[in-house]
Structure formats: structure tokens, C-alpha cells
PDB file of C-alpha atoms in Angstrom:
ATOM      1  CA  UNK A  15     -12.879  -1.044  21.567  1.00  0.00           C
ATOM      2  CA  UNK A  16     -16.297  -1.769  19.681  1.00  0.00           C
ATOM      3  CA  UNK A  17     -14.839  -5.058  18.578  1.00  0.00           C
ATOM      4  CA  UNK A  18     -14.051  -5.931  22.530  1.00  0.00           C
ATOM      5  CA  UNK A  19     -17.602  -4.919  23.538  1.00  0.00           C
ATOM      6  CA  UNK A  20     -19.622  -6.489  21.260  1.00  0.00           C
ATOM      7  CA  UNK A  21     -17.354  -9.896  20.968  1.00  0.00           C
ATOM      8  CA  UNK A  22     -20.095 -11.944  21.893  1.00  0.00           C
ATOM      9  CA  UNK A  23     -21.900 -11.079  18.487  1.00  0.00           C
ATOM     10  CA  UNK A  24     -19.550 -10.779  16.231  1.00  0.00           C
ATOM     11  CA  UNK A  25     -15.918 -11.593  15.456  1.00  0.00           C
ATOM     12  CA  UNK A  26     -14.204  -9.108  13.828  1.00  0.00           C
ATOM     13  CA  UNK A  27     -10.526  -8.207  12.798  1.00  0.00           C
ATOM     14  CA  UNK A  28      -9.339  -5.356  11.385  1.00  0.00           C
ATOM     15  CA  UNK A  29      -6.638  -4.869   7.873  1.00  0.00           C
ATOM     16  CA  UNK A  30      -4.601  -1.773   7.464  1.00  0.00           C
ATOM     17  CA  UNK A  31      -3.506  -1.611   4.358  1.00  0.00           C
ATOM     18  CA  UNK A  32      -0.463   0.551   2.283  1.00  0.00           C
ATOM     19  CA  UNK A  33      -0.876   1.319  -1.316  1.00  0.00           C
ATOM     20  CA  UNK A  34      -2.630  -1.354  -3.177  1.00  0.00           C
ATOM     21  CA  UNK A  35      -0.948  -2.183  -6.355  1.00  0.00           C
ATOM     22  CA  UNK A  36      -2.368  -4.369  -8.884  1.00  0.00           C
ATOM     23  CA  UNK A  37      -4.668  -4.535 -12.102  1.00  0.00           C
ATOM     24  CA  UNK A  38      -7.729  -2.678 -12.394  1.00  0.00           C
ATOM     25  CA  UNK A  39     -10.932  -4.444 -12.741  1.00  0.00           C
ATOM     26  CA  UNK A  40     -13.386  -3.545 -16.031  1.00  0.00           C
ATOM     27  CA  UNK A  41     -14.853  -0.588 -15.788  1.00  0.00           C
ATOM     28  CA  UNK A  42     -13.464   0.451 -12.055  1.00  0.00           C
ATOM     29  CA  UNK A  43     -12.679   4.216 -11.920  1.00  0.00           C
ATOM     30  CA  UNK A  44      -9.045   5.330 -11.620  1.00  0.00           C
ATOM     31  CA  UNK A  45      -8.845   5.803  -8.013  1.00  0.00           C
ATOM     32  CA  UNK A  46      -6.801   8.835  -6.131  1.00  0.00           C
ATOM     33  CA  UNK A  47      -3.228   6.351  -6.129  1.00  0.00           C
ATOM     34  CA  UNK A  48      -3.425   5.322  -9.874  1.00  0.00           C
ATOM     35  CA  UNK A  49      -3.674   9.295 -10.853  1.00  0.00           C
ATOM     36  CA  UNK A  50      -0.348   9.046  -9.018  1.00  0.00           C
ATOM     37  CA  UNK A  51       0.794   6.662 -11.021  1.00  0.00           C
ATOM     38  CA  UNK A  52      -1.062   8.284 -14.238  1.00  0.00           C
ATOM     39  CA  UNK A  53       0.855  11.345 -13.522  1.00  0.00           C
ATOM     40  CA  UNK A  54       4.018  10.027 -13.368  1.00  0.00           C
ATOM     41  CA  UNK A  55       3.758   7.966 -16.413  1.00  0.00           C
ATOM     42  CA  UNK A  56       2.829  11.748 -17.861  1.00  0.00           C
ATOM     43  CA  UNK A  57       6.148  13.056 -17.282  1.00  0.00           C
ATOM     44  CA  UNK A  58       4.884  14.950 -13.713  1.00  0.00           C
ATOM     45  CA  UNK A  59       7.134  14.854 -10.608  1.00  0.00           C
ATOM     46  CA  UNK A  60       5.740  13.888  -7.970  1.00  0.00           C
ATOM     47  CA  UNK A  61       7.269  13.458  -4.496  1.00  0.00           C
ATOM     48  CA  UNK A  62       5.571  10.530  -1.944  1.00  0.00           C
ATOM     49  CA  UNK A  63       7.358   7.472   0.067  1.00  0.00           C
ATOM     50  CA  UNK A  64       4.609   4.653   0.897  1.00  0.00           C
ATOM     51  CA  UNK A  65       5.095   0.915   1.290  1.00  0.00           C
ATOM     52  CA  UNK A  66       2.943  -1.265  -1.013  1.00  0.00           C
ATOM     53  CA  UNK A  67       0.832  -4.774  -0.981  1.00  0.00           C
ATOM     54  CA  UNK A  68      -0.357  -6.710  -3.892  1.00  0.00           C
ATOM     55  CA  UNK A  69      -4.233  -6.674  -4.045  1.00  0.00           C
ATOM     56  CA  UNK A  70      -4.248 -10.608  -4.179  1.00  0.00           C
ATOM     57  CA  UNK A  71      -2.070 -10.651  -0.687  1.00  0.00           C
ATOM     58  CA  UNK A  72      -4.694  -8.265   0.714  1.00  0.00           C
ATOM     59  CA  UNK A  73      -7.754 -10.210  -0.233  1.00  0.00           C
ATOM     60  CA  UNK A  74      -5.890 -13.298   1.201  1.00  0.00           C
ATOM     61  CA  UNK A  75      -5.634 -11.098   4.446  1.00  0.00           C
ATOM     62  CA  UNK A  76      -9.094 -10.244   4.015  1.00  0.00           C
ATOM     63  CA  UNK A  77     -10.614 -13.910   3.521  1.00  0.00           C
ATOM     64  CA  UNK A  78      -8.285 -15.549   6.451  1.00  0.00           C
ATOM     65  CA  UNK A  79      -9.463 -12.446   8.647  1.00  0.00           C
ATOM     66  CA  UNK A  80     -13.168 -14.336   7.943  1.00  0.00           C
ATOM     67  CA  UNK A  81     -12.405 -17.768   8.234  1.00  0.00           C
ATOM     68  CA  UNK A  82      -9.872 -17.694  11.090  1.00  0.00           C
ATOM     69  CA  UNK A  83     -11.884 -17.513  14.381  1.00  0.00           C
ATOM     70  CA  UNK A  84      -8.190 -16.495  16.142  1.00  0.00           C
ATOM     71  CA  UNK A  85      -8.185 -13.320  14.082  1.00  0.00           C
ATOM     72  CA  UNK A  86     -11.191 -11.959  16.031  1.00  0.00           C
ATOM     73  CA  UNK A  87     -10.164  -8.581  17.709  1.00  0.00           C
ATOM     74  CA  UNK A  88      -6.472  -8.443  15.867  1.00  0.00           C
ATOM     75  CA  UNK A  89      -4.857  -5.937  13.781  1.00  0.00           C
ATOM     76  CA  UNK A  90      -3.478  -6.801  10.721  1.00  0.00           C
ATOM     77  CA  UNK A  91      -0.921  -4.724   8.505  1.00  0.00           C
ATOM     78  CA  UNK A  92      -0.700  -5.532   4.810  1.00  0.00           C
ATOM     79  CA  UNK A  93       2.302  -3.901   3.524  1.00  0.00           C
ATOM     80  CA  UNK A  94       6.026  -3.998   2.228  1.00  0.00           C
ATOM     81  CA  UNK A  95       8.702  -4.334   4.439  1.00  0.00           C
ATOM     82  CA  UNK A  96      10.219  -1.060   2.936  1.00  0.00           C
ATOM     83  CA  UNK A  97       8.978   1.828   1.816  1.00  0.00           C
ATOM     84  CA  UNK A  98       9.437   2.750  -1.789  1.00  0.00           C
ATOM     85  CA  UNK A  99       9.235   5.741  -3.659  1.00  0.00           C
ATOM     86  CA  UNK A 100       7.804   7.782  -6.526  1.00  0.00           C
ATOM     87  CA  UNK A 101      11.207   8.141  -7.694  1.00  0.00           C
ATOM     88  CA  UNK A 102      12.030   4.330  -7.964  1.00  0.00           C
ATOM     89  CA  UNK A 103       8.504   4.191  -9.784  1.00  0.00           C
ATOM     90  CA  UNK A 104       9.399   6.368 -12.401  1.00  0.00           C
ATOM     91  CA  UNK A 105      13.088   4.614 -12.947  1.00  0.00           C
ATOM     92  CA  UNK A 106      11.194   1.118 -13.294  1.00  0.00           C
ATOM     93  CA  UNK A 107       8.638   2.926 -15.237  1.00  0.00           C
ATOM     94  CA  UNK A 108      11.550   4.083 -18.047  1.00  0.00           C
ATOM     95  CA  UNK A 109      12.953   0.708 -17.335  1.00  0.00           C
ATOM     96  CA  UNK A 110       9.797  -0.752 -18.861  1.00  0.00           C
ATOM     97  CA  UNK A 111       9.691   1.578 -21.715  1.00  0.00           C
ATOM     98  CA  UNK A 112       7.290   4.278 -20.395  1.00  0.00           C
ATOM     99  CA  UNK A 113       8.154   7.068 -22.592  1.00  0.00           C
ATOM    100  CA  UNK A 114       6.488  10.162 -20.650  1.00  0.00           C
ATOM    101  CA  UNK A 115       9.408  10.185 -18.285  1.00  0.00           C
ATOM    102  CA  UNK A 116      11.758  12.122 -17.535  1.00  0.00           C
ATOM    103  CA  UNK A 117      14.496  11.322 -15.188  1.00  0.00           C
ATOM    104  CA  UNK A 118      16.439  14.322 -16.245  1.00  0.00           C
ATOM    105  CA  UNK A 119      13.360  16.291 -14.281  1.00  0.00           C
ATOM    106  CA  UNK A 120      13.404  14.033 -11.636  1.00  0.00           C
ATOM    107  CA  UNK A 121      17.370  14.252 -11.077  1.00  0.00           C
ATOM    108  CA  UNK A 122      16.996  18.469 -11.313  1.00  0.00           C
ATOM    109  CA  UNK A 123      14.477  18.072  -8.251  1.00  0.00           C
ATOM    110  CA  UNK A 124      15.964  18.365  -5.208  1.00  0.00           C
ATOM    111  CA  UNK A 125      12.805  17.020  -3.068  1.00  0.00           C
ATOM    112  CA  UNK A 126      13.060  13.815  -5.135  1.00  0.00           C
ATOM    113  CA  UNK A 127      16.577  13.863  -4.544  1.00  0.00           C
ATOM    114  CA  UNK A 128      16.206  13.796  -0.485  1.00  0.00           C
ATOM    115  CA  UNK A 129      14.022  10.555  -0.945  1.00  0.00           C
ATOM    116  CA  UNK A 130      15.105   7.584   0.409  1.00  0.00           C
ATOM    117  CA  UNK A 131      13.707   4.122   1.524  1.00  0.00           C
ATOM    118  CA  UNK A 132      12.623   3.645   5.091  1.00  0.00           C
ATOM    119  CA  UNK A 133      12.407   1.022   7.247  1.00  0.00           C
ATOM    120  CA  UNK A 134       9.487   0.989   9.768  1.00  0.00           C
ATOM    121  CA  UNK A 135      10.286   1.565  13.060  1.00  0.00           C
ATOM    122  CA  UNK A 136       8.561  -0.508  14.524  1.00  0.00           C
ATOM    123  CA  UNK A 137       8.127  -4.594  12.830  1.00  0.00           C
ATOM    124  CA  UNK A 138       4.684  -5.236  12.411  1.00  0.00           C
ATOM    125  CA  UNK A 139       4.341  -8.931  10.768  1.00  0.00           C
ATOM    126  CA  UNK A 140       2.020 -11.378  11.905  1.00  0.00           C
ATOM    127  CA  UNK A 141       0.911 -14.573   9.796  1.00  0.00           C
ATOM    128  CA  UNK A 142      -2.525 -14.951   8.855  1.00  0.00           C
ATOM    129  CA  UNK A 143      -1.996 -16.996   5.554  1.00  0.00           C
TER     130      UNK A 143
END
């Protein structure tokens, strides 16, 4: 709605984003989704379904969304086609040699258990690259 009203002085688009995944800059802080990670790797269960986006695809988005004067007052989504979740983490995790998990706790949980990938419901792709 702002973006309608004021479109005569500026052009602006907006990104939505799922779970950024990708390496973490010198000295940036562990942000809320790494602990996830962090805790994980530590052998904690934790239960979550999200999709995901590489932080290089999103600051593609990002710098299109700038450059592109037919991206003024459109949405655009940044995320996986499929959800994954914290259980398929922790299997690639062990897969890669992370020693702090346990799939033994992870198969004894029966809220991991119930978690499945989902497809949206809706499809929300557009090309801005």
C-alpha cells in the first residue's frame, strides 16, 4: 500500500525470504537460526519444517529488486520449493561426520517422527535473475 502511494518517489519491491543458509561472515554473531543449527550439531532435538535459500540467491534477489525498474511494487519469495526439516539436517549432519548426533534420539521422538516435507500450497515463483 505505501509502495502504491508513494510510487512517484520511489520504486520499491519487496523479498520474503525462508531460512537463509550459508557461511557466516567474520565476526557476525550467531543469529537465532544458526543456534538451531548449533543445537542440533550438540546432540539436541529439535522439531521445525522451513524451506531454505542460499544467501548468494537472496542477494541476487536483492540487487535485481534495485536494478530492475519492473520489480517496483512486486513481491518476491526467496525460498525452496520444499520444505525441509530439522530431522533431514541432523541425518546430513551425521552424514558429514558431525559427531554430536544422535539419530537414535531423534528416531525415539515421536514429534520428529510425524515430520514430513511439504509442498506449498500455493506456487509462488517468479524470475527476477
Amino acid at each position: 500500500e505505501l509502495a502504491e502511494k508513494y510510487k512517484d518517489k520511489f520504486s520499491v519491491c519487496e523479498v520474503l525470504t525462508a531460512w537463509p543458509l550459508g557461511t557466516l561472515l567474520p565476526g557476525q554473531p550467531v543469529s537465532s537460526s544458526m543456534h538451531t543449527f548449533q543445537d542440533i550439531a550438540k546432540g539436541k532435538v529439535v522439531c521445525s519444517m522451513f524451506g531454505v535459500c542460499e544467501v548468494a540467491d537472496l542477494a541476487a534477489v536483492h540487487v535485481a529488486g534495485l536494478e530492475r525498474s519492473e520489480a517496483a511494487g512486486q513481491r518476491y519469495l526467496v525460498s525452496s520449493a520444499d520444505q525441509i526439516s530439522t530431522l533431514e539436517i541432523a541425518t546430513w549432519a551425521v552424514a558429514a561426520g558431525a559427531s554430536g548426533v544422535d539419530l537414535a534420539m531423534w528416531a525415539a521422538d515421536a514429534a520428529a517422527q510425524k515430520m514430513a516435507p511439504k509442498k506449498p500450497s500455493t506456487d509462488n515463483r517468479k524470475v527476477l535473475a
